[in-house]
Short mmCIF file of C-alpha atoms in Angstrom, two decimals:
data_model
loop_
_atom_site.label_atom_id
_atom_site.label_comp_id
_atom_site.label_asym_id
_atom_site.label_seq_id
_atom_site.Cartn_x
_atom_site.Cartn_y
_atom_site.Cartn_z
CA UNK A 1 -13.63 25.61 15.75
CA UNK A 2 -14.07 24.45 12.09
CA UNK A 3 -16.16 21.43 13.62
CA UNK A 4 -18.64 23.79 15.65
CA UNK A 5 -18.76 26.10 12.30
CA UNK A 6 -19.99 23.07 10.60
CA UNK A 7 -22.56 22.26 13.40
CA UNK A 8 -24.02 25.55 13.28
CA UNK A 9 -24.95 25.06 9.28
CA UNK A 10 -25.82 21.38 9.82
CA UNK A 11 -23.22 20.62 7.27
CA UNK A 12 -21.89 17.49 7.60
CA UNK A 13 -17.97 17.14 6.89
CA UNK A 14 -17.05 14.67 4.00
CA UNK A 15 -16.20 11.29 5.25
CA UNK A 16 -13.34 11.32 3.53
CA UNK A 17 -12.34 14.37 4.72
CA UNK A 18 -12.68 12.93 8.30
CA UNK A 19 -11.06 9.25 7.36
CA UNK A 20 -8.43 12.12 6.05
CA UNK A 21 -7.78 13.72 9.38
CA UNK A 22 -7.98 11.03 11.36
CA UNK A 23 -4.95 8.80 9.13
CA UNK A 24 -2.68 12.05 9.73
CA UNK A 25 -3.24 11.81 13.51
CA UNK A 26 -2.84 8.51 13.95
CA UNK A 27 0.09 8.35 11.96
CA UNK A 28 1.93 10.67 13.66
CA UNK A 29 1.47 8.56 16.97
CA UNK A 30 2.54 5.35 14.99
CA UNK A 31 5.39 7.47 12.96
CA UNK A 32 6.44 9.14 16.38
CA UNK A 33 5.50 6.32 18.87
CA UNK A 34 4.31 8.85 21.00
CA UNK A 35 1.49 7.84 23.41
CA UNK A 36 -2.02 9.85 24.53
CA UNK A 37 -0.73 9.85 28.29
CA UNK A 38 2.47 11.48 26.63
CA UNK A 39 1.24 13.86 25.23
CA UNK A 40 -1.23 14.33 28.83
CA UNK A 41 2.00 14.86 30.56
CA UNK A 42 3.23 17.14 28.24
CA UNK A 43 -0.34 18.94 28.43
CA UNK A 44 -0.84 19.20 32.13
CA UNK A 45 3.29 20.69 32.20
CA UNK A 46 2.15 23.83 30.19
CA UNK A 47 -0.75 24.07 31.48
CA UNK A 48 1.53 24.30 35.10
CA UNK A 49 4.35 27.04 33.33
CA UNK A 50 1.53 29.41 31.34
CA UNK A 51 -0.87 29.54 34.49
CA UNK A 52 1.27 31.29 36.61
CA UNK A 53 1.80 34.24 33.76
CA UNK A 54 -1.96 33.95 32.48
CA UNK A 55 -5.27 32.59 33.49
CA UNK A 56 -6.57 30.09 30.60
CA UNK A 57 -9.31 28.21 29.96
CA UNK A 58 -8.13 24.61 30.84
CA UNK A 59 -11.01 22.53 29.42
CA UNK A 60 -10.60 24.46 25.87
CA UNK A 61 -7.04 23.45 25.49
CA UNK A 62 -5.96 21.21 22.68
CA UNK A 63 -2.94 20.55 22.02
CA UNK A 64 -1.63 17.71 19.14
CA UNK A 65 1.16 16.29 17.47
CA UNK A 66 0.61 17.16 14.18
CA UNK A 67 2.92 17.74 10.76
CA UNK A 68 3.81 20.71 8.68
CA UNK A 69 5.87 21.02 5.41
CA UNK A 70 9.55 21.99 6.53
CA UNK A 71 11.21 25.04 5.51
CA UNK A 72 13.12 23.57 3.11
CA UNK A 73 10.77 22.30 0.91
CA UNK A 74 8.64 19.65 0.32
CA UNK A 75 8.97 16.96 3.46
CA UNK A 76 7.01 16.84 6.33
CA UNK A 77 7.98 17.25 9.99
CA UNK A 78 6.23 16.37 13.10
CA UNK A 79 5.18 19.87 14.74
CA UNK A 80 3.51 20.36 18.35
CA UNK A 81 0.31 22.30 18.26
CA UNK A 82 -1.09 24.05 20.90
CA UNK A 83 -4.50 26.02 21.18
CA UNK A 84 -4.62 27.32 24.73
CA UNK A 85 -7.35 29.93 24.95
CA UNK A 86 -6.41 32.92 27.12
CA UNK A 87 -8.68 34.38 30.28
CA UNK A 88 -6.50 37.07 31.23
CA UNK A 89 -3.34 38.31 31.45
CA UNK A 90 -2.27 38.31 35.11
CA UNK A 91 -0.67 41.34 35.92
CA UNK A 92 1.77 39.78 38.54
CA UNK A 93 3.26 38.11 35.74
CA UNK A 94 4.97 41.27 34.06
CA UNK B 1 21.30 -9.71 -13.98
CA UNK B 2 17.57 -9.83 -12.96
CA UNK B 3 15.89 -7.75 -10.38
CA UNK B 4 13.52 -8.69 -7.41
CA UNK B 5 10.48 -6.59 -6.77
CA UNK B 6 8.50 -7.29 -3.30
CA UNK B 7 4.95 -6.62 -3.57
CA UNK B 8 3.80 -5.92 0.12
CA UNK B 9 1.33 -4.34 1.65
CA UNK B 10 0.88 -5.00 5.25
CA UNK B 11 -2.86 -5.37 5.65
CA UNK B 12 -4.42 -8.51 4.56
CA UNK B 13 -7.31 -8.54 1.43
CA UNK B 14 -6.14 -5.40 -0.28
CA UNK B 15 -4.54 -7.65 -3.42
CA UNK B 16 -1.12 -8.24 -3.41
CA UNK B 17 -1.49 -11.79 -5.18
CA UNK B 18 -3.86 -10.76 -7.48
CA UNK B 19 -1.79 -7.24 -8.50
CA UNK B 20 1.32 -10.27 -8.42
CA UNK B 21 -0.61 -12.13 -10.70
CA UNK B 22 -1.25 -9.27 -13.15
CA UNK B 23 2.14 -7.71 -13.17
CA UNK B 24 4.06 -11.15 -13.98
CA UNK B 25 2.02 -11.89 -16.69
CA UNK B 26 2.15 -8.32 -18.02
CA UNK B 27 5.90 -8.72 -17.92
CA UNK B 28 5.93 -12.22 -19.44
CA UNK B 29 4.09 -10.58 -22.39
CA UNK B 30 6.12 -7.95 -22.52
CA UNK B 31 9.05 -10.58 -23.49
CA UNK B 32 10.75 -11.14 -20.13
CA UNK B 33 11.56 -13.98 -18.27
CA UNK B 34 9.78 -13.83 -15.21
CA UNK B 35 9.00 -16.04 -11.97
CA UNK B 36 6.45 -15.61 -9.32
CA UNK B 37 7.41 -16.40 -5.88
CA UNK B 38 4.78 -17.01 -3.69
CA UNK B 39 6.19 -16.83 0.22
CA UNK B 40 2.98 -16.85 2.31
CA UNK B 41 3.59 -20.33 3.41
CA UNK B 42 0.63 -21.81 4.84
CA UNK B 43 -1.72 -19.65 3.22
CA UNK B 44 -0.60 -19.67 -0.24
CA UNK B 45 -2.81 -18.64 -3.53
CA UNK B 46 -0.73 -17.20 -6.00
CA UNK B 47 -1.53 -20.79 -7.34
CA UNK B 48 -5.19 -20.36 -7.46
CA UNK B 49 -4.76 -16.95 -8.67
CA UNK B 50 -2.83 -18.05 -11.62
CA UNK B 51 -4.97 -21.58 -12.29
CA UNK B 52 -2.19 -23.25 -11.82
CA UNK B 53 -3.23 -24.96 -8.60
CA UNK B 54 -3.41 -28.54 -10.44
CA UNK B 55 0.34 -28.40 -11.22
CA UNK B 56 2.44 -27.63 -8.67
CA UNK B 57 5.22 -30.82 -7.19
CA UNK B 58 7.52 -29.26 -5.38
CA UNK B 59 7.27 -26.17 -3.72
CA UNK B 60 9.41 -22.75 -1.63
CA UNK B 61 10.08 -24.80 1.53
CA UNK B 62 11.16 -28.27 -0.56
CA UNK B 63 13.76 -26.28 -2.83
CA UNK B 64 14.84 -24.05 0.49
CA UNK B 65 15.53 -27.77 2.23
CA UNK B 66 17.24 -28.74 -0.72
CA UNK B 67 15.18 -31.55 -1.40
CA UNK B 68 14.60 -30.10 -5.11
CA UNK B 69 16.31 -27.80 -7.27
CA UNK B 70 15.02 -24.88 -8.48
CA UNK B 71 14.03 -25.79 -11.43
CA UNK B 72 12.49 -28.44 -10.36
CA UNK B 73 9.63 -26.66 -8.39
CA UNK B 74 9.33 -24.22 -10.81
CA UNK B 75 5.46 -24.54 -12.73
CA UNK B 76 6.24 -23.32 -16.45
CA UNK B 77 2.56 -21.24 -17.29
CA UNK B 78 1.65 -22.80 -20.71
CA UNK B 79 -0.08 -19.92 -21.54
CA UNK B 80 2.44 -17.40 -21.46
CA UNK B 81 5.76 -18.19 -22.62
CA UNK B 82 8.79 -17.42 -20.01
CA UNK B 83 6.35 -17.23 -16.97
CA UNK B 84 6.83 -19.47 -13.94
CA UNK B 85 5.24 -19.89 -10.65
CA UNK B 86 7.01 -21.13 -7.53
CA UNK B 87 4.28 -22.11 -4.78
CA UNK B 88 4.63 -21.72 -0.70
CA UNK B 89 4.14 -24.37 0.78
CA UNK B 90 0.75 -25.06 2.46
CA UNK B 91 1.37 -27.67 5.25
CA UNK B 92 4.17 -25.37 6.93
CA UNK B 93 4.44 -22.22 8.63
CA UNK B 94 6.79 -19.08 7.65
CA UNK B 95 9.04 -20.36 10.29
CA UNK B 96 10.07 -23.07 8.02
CA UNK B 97 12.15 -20.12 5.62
CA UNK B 98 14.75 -18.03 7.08
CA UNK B 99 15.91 -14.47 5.04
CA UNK B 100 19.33 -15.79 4.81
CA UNK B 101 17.81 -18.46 2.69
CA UNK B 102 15.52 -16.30 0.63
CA UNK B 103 17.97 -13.88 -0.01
CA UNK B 104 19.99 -16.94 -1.47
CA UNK B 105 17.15 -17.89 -3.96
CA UNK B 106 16.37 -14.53 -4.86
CA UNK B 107 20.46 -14.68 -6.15
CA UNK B 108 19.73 -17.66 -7.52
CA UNK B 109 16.95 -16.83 -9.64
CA UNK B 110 18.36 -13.43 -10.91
CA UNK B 111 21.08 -14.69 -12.82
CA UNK B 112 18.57 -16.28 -15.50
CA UNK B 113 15.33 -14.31 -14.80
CA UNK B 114 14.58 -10.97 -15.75
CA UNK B 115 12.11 -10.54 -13.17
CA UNK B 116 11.41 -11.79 -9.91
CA UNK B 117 8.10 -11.09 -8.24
CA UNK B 118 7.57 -11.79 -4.66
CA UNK B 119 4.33 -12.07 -3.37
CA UNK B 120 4.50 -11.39 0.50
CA UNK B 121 2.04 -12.44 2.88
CA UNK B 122 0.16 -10.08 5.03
CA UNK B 123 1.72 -9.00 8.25
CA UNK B 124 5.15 -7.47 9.82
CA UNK B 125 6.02 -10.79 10.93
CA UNK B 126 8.58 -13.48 9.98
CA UNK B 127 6.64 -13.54 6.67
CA UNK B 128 6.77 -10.15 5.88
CA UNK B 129 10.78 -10.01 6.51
CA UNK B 130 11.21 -13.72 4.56
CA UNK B 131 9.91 -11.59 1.31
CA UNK B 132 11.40 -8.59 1.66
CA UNK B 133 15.13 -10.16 2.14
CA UNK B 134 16.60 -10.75 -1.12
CA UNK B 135 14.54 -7.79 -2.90
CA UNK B 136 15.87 -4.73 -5.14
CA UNK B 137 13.12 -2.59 -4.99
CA UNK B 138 9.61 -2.48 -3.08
CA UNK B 139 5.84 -2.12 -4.57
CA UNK B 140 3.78 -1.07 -1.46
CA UNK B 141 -0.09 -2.23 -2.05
CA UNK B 142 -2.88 -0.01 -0.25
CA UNK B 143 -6.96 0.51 -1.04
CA UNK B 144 -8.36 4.02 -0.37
CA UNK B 145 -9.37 2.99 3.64
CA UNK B 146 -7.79 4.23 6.59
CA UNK B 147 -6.87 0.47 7.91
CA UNK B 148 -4.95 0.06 4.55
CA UNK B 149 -3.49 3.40 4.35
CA UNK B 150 -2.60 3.10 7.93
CA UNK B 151 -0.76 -0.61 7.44
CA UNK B 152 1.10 0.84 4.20
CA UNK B 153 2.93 3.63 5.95
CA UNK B 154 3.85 1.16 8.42
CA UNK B 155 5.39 -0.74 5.48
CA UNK B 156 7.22 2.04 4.16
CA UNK B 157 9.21 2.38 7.68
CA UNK B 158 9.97 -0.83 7.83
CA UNK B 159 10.86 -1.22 4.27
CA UNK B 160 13.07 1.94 4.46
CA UNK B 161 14.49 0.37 7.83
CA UNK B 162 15.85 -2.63 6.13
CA UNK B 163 17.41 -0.39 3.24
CA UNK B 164 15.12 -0.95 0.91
CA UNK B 165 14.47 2.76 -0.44
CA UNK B 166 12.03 4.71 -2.43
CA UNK B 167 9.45 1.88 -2.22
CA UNK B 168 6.51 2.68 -5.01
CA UNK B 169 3.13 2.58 -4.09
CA UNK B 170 0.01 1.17 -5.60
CA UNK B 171 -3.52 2.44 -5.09
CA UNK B 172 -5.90 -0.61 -5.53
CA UNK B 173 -10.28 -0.54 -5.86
CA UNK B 174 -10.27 2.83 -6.34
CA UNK B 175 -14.01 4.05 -6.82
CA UNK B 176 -13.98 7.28 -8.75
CA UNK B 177 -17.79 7.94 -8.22
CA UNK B 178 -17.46 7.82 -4.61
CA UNK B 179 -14.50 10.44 -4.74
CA UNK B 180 -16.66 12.36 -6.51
CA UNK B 181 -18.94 12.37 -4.00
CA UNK B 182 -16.40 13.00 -1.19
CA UNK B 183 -16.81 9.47 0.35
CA UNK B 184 -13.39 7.78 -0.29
CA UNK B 185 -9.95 9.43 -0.55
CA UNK B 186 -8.96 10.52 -3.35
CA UNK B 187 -5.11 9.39 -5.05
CA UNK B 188 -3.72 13.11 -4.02
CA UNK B 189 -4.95 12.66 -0.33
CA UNK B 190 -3.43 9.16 -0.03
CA UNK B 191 0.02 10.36 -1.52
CA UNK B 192 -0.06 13.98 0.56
CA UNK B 193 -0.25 11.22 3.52
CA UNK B 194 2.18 8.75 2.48
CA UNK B 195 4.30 11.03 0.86
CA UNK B 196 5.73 8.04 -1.21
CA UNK B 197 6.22 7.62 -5.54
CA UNK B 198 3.32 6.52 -7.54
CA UNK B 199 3.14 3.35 -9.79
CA UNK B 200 -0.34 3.01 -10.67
CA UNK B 201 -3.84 3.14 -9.33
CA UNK B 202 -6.16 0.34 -10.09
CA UNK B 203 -10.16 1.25 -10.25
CA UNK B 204 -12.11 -1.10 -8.69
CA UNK B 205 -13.45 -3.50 -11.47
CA UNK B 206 -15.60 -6.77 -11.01
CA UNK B 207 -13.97 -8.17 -13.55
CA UNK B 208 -11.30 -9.11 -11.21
CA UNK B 209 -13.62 -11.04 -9.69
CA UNK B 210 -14.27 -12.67 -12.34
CA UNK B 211 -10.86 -13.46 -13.66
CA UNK B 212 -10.16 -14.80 -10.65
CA UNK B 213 -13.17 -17.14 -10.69
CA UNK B 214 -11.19 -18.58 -13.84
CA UNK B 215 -7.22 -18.45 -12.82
CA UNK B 216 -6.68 -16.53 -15.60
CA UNK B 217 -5.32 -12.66 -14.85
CA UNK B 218 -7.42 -9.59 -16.08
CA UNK B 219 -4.64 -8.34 -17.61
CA UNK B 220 -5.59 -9.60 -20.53
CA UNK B 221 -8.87 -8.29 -20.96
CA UNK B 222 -9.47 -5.49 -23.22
CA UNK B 223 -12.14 -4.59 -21.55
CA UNK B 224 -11.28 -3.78 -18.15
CA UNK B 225 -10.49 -1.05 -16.61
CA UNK B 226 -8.32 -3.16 -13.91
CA UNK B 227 -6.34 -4.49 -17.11
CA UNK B 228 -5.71 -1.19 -18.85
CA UNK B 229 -3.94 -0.07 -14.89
CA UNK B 230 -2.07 -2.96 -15.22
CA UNK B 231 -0.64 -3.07 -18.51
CA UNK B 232 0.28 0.98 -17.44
CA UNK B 233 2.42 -0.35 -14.50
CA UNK B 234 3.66 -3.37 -15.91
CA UNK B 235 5.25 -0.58 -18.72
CA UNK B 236 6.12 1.91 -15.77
CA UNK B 237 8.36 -1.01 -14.25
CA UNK B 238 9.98 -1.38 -17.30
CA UNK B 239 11.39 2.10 -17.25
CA UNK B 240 9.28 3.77 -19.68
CA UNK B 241 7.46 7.30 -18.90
CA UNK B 242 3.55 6.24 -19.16
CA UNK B 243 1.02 9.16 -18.54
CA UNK B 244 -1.06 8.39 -14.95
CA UNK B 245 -5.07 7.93 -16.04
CA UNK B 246 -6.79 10.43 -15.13
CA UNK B 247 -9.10 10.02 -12.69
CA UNK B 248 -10.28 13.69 -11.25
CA UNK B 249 -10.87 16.11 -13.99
CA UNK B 250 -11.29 14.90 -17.30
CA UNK B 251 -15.22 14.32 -17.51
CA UNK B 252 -14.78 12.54 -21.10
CA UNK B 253 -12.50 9.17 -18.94
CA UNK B 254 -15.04 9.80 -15.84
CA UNK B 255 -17.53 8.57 -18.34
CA UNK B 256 -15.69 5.83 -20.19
CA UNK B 257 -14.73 4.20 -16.80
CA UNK B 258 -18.18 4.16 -15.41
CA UNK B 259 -19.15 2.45 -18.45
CA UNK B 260 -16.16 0.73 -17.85
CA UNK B 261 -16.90 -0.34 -14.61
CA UNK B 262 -20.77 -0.75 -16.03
CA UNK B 263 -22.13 2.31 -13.78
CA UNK B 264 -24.36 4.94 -15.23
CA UNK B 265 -22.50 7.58 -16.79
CA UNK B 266 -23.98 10.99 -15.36
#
């Protein structure tokens, strides 16, 4: 989203910013040892369980290993993310 | 009792021998008896680094063969009393030293050294686990890249996995104009990502170069803005509480480094 907002204005994102995002991801592959197709399997297994309770938009769904501060204070923990944009709510599913 | 510092780094170029180079001879100034171990066999340069090249006899692989003592292989530095090199070899490979062995030396040399520097080659290999074997504490080397970065927090696992804890880390070339400008990382975004202690950050500074050209360490020039990070870490080893340069906010050092580093001051 923040990448399209930045299109719109023609403003470029610092490099730094970008070398910046792309060390965290990478890092938590290297940190986790967790592989793209992982993370494809785990992907197409939600996409399975939430379709049958909502209709989503598939091709807009991003979903990343990324890391937030624990509760406790200052360390880091690996955290799932998942954007999955929603269609509808399917009625069956109640 | 002396103590063994490893200074590692995992990617190649990003100046562990040169920061090695500094460091010792900070220390040897600062009255301690110190040796530089240079364990990238086969690809050694401590030697050049230090100008002492001409000098060296024996070297790591003859005293871990027992074909010399110690002392023996050990260059004295003429320049600076109570510094000594000991060289890699440069017709062997790391296979030829085992950790077992290293961690022996290291013993040996830390009951009548202060400090022992280790220079470890680049790498996670045999090398890399050679240097790290008889060592107290851990310097981890990185430059503000994402290769670098990337290869440090490697490092710091494997450091950590072979008990050797809180490992300190060293930001080297760092380029305050192009932080300014948003183009390199800055020292907070490197340490919010490697989430590791801080020993020193060293600005990028030709002078290096040109120390280097000469064997002779920057540290010792007034001048540089390289030298001035150095003496602050060789003090920080030592224990004492030195204040971190600062290299975001206060426009009055922003200046005197560019001059430093003999950019135009904006």
């Amino acid at each position: 989203m923040l990448f399209d907002l930045d299109k719109i204005f023609g403003k470029k994102k610092n490099s730094k910013d970008v070398a910046k995002d792309r060390l965290k991801l990478v890092l938590i592959h290297d940190r986790a040892n967790v592989s793209p197709q992982f993370l494809e399997m785990i992907k197409s297994e939600i996409i399975k369980v939430i379709s049958s309770y909502m209709d989503i938009d598939e091709s807009a769904l991003d979903i990343q290993l990324t890391k937030t501060k624990s509760d406790d204070g200052e360390n880091f923990v690996p955290a799932l993310y998942a954007s999955i944009p929603i269609r509808n709510i399917k009625k069956s599913g109640k | 009792m002396g103590e063994v510092i490893v200074i590692t780094s995992g990617k190649g170029g990003v100046g562990k021998t040169t920061t090695t180079a500094n460091i010792g001879t900070g220390l040897a100034l600062a009255g301690q008896k110190v040796v530089l171990v240079d364990t990238d066999i086969g690809l050694r340069n401590l030697d050049v680094v230090m100008g002492l090249e001409n000098r060296i006899v024996y070297d790591l692989v003859d005293v871990v063969e027992g074909f010399c003592r110690v002392k023996q292989a050990l260059i004295k530095d003429k320049r600076y009393e109570g510094l000594y090199l000991l060289p890699a070899a440069q017709t062997r490979d790391k296979t030829s030293v085992n950790p077992q062995q290293m961690m022996k030396l290291c013993q040996e040399l830390k009951e009548e050294y202060d400090y022992i520097l280790v220079d470890c080659p680049a790498g996670i290999e045999q090398g890399f686990k050679n240097a790290i074997a008889g060592a107290d504490r851990a310097i981890v080397i990185t430059t503000p890249e994402v290769s670098a970065v990337r290869d440090a927090d490697r490092i710091v696992g494997l450091l950590e996995a072979n008990e050797l804890r809180n490992p300190k880390l060293l930001i080297n070339r760092m380029r305050i104009d192009m932080v300014k400008r948003g183009d390199m990382m800055s020292i907070d975004d490197i340490i919010d990502i490697l989430a590791i202690g801080l020993i020193g950050v060293v600005p990028d500074d030709e002078r290096i170069v040109v120390s280097t050209n000469r064997g002779e360490p920057v540290i010792n020039d007034e001048k540089s803005g390289a030298g001035q990070a150095y003496r602050n870490i060789v003090r920080r080893i030592k224990g004492e509480e030195v204040p971190f340069m600062s290299f975001d906010n206060d426009q009055g050092f922003m200046i005197k480094l560019k001059k430093l580093l003999g950019l135009k001051a904006d």
